[in-house]
PDB file of C-alpha atoms in Angstrom:
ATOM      1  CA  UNK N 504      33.284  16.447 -92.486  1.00 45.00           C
ATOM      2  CA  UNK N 505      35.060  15.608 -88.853  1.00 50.00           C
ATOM      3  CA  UNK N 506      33.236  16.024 -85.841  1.00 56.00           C
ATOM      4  CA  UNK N 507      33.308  19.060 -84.042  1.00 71.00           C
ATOM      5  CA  UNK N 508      34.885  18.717 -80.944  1.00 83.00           C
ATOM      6  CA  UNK N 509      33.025  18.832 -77.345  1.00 93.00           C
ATOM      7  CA  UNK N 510      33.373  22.405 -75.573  1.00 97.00           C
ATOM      8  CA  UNK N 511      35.290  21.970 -72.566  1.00 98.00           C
ATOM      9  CA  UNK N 512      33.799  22.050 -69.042  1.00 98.00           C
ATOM     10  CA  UNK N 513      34.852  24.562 -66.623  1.00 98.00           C
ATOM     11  CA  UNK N 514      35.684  23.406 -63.413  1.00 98.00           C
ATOM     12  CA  UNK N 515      37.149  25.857 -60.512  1.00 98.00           C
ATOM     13  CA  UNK N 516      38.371  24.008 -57.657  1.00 96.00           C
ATOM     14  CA  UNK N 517      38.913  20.802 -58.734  1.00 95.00           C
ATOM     15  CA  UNK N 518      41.779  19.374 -57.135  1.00 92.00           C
ATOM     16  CA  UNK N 519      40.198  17.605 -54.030  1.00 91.00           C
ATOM     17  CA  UNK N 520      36.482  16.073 -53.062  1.00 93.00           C
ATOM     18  CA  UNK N 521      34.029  16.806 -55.566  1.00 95.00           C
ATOM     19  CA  UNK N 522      35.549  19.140 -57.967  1.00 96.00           C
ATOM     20  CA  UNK N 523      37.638  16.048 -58.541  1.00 97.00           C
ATOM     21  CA  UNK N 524      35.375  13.874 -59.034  1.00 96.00           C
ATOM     22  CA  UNK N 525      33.079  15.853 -61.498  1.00 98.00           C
ATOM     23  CA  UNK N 526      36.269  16.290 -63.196  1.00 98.00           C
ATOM     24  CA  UNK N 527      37.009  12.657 -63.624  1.00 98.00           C
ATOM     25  CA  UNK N 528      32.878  11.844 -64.352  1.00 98.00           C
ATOM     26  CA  UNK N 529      33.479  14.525 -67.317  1.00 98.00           C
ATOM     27  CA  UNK N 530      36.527  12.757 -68.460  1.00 98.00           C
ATOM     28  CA  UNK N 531      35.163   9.730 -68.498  1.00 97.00           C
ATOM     29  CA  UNK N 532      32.300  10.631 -70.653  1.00 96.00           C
ATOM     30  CA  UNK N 533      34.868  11.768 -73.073  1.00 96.00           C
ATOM     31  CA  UNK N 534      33.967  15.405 -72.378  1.00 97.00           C
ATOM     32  CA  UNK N 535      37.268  17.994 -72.331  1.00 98.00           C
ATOM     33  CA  UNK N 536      37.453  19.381 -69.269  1.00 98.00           C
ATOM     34  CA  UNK N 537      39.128  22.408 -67.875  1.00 98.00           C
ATOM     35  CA  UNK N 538      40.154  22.955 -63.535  1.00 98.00           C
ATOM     36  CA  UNK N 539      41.533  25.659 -61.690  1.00 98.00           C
ATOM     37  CA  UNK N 540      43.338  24.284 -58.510  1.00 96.00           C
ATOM     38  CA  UNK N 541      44.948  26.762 -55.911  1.00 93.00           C
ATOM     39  CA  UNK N 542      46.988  24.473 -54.095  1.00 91.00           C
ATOM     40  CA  UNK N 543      49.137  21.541 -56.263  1.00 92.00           C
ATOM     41  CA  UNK N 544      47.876  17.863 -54.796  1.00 90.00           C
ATOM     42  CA  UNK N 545      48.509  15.088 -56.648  1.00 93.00           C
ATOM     43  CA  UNK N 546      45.357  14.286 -57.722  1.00 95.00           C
ATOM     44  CA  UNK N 547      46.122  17.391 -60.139  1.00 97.00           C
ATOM     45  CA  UNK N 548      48.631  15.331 -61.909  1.00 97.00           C
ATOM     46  CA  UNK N 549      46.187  12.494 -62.311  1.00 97.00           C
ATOM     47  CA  UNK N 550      44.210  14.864 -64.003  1.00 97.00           C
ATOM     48  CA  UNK N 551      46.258  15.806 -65.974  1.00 97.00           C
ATOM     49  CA  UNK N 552      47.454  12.133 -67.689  1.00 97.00           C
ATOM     50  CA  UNK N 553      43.760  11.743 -67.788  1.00 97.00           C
ATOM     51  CA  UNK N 554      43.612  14.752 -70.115  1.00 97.00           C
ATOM     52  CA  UNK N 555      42.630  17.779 -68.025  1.00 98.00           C
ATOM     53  CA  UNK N 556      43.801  21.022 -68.294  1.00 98.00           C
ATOM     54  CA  UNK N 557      44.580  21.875 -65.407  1.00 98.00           C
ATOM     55  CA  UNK N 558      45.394  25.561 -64.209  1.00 98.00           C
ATOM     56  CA  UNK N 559      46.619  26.895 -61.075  1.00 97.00           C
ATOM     57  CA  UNK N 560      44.674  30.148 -60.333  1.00 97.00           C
ATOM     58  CA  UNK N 561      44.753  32.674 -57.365  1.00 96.00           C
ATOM     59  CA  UNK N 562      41.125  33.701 -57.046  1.00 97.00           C
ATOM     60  CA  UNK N 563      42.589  35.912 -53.658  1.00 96.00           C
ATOM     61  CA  UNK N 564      42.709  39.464 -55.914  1.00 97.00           C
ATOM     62  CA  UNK N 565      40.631  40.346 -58.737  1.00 98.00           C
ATOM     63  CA  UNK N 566      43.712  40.067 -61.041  1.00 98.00           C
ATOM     64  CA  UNK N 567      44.469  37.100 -60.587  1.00 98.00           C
ATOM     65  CA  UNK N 568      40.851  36.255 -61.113  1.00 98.00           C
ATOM     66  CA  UNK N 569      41.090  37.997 -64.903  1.00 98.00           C
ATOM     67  CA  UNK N 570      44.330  36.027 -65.286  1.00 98.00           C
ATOM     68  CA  UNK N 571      42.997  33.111 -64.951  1.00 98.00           C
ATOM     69  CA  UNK N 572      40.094  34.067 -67.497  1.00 98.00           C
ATOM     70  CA  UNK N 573      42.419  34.768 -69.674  1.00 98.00           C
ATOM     71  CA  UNK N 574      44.297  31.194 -69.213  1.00 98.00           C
ATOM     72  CA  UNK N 575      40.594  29.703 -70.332  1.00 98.00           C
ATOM     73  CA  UNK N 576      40.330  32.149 -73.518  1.00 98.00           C
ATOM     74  CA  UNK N 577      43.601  31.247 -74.631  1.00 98.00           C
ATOM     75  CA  UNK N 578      42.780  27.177 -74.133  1.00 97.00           C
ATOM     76  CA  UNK N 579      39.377  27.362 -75.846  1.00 97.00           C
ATOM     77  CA  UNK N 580      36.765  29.292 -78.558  1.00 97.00           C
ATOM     78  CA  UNK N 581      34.034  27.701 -76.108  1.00 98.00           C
ATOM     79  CA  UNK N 582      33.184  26.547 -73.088  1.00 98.00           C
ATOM     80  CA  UNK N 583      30.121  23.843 -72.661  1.00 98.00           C
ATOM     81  CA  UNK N 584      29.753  25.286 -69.019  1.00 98.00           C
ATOM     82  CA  UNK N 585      31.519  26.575 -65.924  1.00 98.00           C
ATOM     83  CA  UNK N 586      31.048  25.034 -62.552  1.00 98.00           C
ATOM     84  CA  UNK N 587      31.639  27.553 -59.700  1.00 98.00           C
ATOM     85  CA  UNK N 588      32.939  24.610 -57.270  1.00 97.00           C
ATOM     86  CA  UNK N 589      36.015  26.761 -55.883  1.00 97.00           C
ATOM     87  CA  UNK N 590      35.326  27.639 -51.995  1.00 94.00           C
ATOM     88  CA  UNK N 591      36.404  28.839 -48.836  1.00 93.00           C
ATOM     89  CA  UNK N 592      35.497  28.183 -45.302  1.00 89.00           C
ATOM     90  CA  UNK N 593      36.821  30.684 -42.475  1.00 89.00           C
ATOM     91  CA  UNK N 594      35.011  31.297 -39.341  1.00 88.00           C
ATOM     92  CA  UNK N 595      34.596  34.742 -36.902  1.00 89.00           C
ATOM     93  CA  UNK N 596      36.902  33.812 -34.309  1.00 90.00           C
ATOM     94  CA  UNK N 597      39.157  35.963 -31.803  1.00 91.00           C
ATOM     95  CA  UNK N 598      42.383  37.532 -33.113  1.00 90.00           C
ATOM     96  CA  UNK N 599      40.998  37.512 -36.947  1.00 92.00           C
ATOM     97  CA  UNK N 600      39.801  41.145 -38.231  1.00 96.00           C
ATOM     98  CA  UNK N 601      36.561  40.878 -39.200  1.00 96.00           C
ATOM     99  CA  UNK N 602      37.340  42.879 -42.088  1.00 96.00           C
ATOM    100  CA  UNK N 603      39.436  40.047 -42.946  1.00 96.00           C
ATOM    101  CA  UNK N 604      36.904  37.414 -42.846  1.00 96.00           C
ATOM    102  CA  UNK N 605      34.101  39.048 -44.775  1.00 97.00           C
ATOM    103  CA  UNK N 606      36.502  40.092 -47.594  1.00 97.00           C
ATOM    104  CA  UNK N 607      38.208  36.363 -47.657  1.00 97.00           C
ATOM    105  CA  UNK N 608      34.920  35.033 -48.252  1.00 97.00           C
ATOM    106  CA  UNK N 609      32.646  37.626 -50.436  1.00 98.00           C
ATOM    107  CA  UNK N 610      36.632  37.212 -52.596  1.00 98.00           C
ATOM    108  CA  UNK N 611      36.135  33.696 -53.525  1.00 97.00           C
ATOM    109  CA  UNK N 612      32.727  33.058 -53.480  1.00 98.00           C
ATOM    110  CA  UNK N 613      31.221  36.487 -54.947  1.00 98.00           C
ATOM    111  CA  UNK N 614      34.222  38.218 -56.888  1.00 98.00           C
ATOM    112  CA  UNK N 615      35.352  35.079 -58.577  1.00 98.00           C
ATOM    113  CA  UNK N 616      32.224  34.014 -60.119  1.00 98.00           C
ATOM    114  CA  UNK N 617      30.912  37.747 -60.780  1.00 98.00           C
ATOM    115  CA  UNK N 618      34.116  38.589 -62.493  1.00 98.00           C
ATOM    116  CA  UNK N 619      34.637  35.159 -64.203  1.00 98.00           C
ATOM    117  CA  UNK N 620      30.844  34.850 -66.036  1.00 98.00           C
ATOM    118  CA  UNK N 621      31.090  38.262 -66.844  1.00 98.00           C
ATOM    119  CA  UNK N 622      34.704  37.740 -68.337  1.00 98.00           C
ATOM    120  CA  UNK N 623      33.798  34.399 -69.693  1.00 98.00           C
ATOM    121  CA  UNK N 624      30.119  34.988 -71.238  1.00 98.00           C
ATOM    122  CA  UNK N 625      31.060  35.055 -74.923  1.00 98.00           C
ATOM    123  CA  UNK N 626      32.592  31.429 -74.195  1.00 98.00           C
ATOM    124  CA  UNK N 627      28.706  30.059 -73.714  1.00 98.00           C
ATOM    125  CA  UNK N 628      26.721  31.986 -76.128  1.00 98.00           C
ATOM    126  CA  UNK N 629      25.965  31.489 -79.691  1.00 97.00           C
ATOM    127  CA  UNK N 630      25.788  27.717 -79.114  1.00 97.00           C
ATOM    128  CA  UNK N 631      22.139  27.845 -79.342  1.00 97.00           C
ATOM    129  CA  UNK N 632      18.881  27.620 -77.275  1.00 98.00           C
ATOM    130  CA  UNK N 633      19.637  26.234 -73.515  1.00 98.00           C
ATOM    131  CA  UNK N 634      22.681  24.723 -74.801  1.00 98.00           C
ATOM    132  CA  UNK N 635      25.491  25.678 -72.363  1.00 98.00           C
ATOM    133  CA  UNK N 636      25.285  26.308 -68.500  1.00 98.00           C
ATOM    134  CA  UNK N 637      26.503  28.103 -65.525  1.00 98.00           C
ATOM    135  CA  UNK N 638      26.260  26.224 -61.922  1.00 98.00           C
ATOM    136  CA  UNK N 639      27.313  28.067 -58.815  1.00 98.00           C
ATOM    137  CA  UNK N 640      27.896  25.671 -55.691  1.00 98.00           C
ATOM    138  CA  UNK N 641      26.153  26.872 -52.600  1.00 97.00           C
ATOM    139  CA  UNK N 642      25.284  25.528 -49.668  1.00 96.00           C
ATOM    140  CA  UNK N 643      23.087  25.079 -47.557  1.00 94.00           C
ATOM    141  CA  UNK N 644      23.007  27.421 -45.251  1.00 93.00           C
ATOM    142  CA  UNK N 645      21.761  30.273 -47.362  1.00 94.00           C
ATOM    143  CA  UNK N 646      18.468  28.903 -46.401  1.00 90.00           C
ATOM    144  CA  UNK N 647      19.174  28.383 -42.712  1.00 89.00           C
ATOM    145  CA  UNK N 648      21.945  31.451 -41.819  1.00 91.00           C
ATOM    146  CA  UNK N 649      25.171  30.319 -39.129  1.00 90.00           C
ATOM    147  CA  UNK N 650      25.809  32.076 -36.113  1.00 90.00           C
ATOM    148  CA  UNK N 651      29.633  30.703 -36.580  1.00 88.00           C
ATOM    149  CA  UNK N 652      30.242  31.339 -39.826  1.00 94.00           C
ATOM    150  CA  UNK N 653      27.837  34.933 -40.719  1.00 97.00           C
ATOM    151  CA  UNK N 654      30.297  35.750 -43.529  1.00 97.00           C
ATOM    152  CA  UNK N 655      30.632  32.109 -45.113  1.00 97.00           C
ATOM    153  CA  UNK N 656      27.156  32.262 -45.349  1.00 97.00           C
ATOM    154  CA  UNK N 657      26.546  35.759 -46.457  1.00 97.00           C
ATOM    155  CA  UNK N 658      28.911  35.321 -49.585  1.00 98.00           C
ATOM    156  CA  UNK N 659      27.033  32.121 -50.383  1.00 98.00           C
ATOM    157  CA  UNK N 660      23.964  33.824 -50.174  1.00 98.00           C
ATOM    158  CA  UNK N 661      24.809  36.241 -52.420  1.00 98.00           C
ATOM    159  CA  UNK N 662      26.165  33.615 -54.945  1.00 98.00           C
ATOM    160  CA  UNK N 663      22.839  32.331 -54.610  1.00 98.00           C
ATOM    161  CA  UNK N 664      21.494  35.308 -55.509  1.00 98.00           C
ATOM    162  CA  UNK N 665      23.736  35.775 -58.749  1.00 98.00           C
ATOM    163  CA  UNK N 666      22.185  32.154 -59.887  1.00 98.00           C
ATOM    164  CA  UNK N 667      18.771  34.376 -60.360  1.00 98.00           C
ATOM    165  CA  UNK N 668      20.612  37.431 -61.596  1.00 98.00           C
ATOM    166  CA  UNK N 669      22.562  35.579 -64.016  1.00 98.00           C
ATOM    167  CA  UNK N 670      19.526  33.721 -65.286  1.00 98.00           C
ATOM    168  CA  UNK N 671      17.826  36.933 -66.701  1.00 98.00           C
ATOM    169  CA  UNK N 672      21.153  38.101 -68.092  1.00 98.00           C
ATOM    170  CA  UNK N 673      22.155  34.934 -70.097  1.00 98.00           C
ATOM    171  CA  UNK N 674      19.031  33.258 -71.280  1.00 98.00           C
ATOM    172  CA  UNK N 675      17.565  31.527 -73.032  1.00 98.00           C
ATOM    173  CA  UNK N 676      21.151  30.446 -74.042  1.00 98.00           C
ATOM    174  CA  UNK N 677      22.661  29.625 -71.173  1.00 98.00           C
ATOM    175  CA  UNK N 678      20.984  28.150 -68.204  1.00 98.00           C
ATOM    176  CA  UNK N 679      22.131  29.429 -64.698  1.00 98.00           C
ATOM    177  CA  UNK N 680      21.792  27.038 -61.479  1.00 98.00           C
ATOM    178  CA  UNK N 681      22.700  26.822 -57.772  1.00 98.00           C
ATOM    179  CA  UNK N 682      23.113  23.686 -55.911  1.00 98.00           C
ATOM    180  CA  UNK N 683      22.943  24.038 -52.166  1.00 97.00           C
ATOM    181  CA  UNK N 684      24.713  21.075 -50.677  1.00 95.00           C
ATOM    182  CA  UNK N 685      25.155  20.123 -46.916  1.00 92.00           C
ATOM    183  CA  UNK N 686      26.783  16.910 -46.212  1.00 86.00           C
ATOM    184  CA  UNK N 687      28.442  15.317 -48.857  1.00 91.00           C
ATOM    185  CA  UNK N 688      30.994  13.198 -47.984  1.00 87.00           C
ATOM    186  CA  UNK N 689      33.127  13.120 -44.896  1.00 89.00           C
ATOM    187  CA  UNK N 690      36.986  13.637 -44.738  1.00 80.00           C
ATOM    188  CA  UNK N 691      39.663  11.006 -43.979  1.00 79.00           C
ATOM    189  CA  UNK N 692      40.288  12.185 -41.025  1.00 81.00           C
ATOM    190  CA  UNK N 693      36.893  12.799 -39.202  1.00 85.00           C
ATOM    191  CA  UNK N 694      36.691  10.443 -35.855  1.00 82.00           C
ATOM    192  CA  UNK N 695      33.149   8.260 -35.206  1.00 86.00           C
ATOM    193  CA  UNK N 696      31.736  10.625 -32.860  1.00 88.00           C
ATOM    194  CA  UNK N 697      31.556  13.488 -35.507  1.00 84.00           C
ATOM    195  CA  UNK N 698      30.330  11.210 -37.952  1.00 91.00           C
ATOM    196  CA  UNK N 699      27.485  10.401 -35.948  1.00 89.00           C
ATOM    197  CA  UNK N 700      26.555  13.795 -34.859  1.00 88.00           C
ATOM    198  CA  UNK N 701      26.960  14.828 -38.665  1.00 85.00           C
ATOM    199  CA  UNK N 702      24.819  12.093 -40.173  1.00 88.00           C
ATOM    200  CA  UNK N 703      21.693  13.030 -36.729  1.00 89.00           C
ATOM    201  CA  UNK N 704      21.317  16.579 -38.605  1.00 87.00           C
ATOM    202  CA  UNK N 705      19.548  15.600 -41.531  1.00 89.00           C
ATOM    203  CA  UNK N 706      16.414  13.269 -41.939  1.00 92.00           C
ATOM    204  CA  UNK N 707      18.223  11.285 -44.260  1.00 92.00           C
ATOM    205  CA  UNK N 708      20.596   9.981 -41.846  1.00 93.00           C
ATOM    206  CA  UNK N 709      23.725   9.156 -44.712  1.00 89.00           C
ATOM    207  CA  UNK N 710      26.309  11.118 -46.397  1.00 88.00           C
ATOM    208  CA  UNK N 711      25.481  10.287 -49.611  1.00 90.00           C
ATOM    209  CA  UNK N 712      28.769  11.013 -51.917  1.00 90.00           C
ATOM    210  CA  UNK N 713      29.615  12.974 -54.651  1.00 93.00           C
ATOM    211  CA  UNK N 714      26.978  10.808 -57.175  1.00 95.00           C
ATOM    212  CA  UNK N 715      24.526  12.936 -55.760  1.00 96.00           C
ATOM    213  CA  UNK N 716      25.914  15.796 -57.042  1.00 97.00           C
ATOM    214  CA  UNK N 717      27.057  14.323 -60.783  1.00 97.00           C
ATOM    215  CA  UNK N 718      23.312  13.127 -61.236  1.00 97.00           C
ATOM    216  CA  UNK N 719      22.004  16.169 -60.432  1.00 98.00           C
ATOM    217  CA  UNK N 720      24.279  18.271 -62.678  1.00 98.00           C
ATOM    218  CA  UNK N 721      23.588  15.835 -65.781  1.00 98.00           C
ATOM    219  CA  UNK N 722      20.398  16.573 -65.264  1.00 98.00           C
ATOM    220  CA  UNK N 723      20.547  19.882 -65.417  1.00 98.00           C
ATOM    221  CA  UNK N 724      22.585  19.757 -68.268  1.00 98.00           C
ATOM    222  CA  UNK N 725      20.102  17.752 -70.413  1.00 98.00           C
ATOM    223  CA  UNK N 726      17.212  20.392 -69.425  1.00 98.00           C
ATOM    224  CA  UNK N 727      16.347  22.976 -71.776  1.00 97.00           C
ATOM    225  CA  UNK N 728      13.873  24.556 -69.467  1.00 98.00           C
ATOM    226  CA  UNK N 729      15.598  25.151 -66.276  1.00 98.00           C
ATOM    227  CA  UNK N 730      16.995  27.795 -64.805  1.00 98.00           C
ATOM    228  CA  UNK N 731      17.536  30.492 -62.509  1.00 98.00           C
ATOM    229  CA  UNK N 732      16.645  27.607 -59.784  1.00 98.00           C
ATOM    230  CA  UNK N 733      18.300  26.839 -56.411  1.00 97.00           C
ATOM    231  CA  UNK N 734      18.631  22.677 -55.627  1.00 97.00           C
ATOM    232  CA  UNK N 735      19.105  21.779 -52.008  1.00 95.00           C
ATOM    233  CA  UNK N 736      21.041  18.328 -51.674  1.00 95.00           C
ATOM    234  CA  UNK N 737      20.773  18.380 -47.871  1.00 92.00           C
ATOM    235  CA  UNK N 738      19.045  15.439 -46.833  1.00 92.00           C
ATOM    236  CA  UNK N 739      16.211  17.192 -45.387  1.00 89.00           C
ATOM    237  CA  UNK N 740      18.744  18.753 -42.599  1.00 87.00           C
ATOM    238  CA  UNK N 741      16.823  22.371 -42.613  1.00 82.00           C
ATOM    239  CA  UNK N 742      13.661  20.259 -41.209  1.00 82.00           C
ATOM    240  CA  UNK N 743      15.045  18.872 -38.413  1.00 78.00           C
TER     241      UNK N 743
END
């Protein structure tokens, strides 16, 4: 009797940083993987020859959120787990409604995982005990608040509070967890003087890159005990 194939992993926002490269650490581990990308780069294309299916999706209206669950139904019986990586970042600032901001963000980072593990649930169960997961990418500023960004960190707040939610709803099989990054990795383009400032914020004093992340989600995904848990990968930044 043949093998049964591997479920596919879920990832949204995986075109750039480290949606990509969960996507490609997947891959490599010969694990299917699915990504929703909102804006074509070419790393999408990469994906794709690597074997990805890769789906543009418009998480900015609730339809378009069902659409794209839909897409995933019609590329798979099963999903192994869904990674909420898809984000936004938009800041209160003059000449932007407010109104504007707070629905921007609560969109992507509320709507679009409420409406997609809802949509999507019958994809992860009746695998067996613990044996698929949901991860919702945070940050880490749920703990701390922003007096720049009160929305950004209000909808990831409330993500946060899903992971918990979730947890009760799904188990015991499927494991729901939050990650709560803060620096990461830097972008191409940031000068020496932000780097520095960036790297004095945490106790840590590095911007560790995206491994931190993978190890931590393999992890998770080899537990059969945890869940409902938030992981800060922050570098001890809220203690300084």
């Amino acid at each position: 009797m043949a093998e049964p194939q591997p479920r596919p992993v879920l990832i949204t926002g995986a075109g750039r940083r480290i949606g990509l490269a969960l996507a490609h650490h997947f891959l490599n581990q010969q694990q299917p993987v699915i990504v929703s990308y909102r804006q074509h780069y070419p790393s999408i294309d990469t994906l794709r020859e690597a074997g990805a299916v890769c789906l543009q999706a418009d998480f900015s209206s609730d339809d378009g959120i069902l659409t794209f669950a839909e897409a995933v139904k019609a590329q798979t019986s099963g999903l192994r787990a869904i990674i909420h990586n898809a984000s936004d970042w938009m800041a209160e600032k003059p000449g932007v409604p407010l109104s504007t901001v707070i629905s921007r963000m609560m969109q992507i980072h509320v709507h679009a995982p409420y409406l997609l593990n809802h949509a999507l649930e019958s994809l992860l169960r009746g695998f067996g005990h613990a044996a698929s997961d949901i991860i919702h990418i945070t940050d880490y500023v749920v703990e701390r608040g922003s007096d720049k960004h009160i929305a950004y960190a209000a909808s990831k707040a409330a993500l946060d509070n899903m992971t918990r939610s979730f947890a009760r709803k799904l188990a015991p099989e499927v494991k729901v967890n939050a990650i709560a990054p803060s620096l990461i990795m830097f972008n191409e383009h940031d000068d020496a003087e932000y780097r520095k400032q960036a790297l004095d914020k945490s106790l840590m004093k590095i911007a560790p890159g995206e491994k931190e992340i993978i190890d931590l989600i393999d992890y998770l995904f080899t537990s059969c005990y945890v869940t409902g848990r938030c992981f800060a990968v922050d570098g001890g930044r809220p203690l300084r």
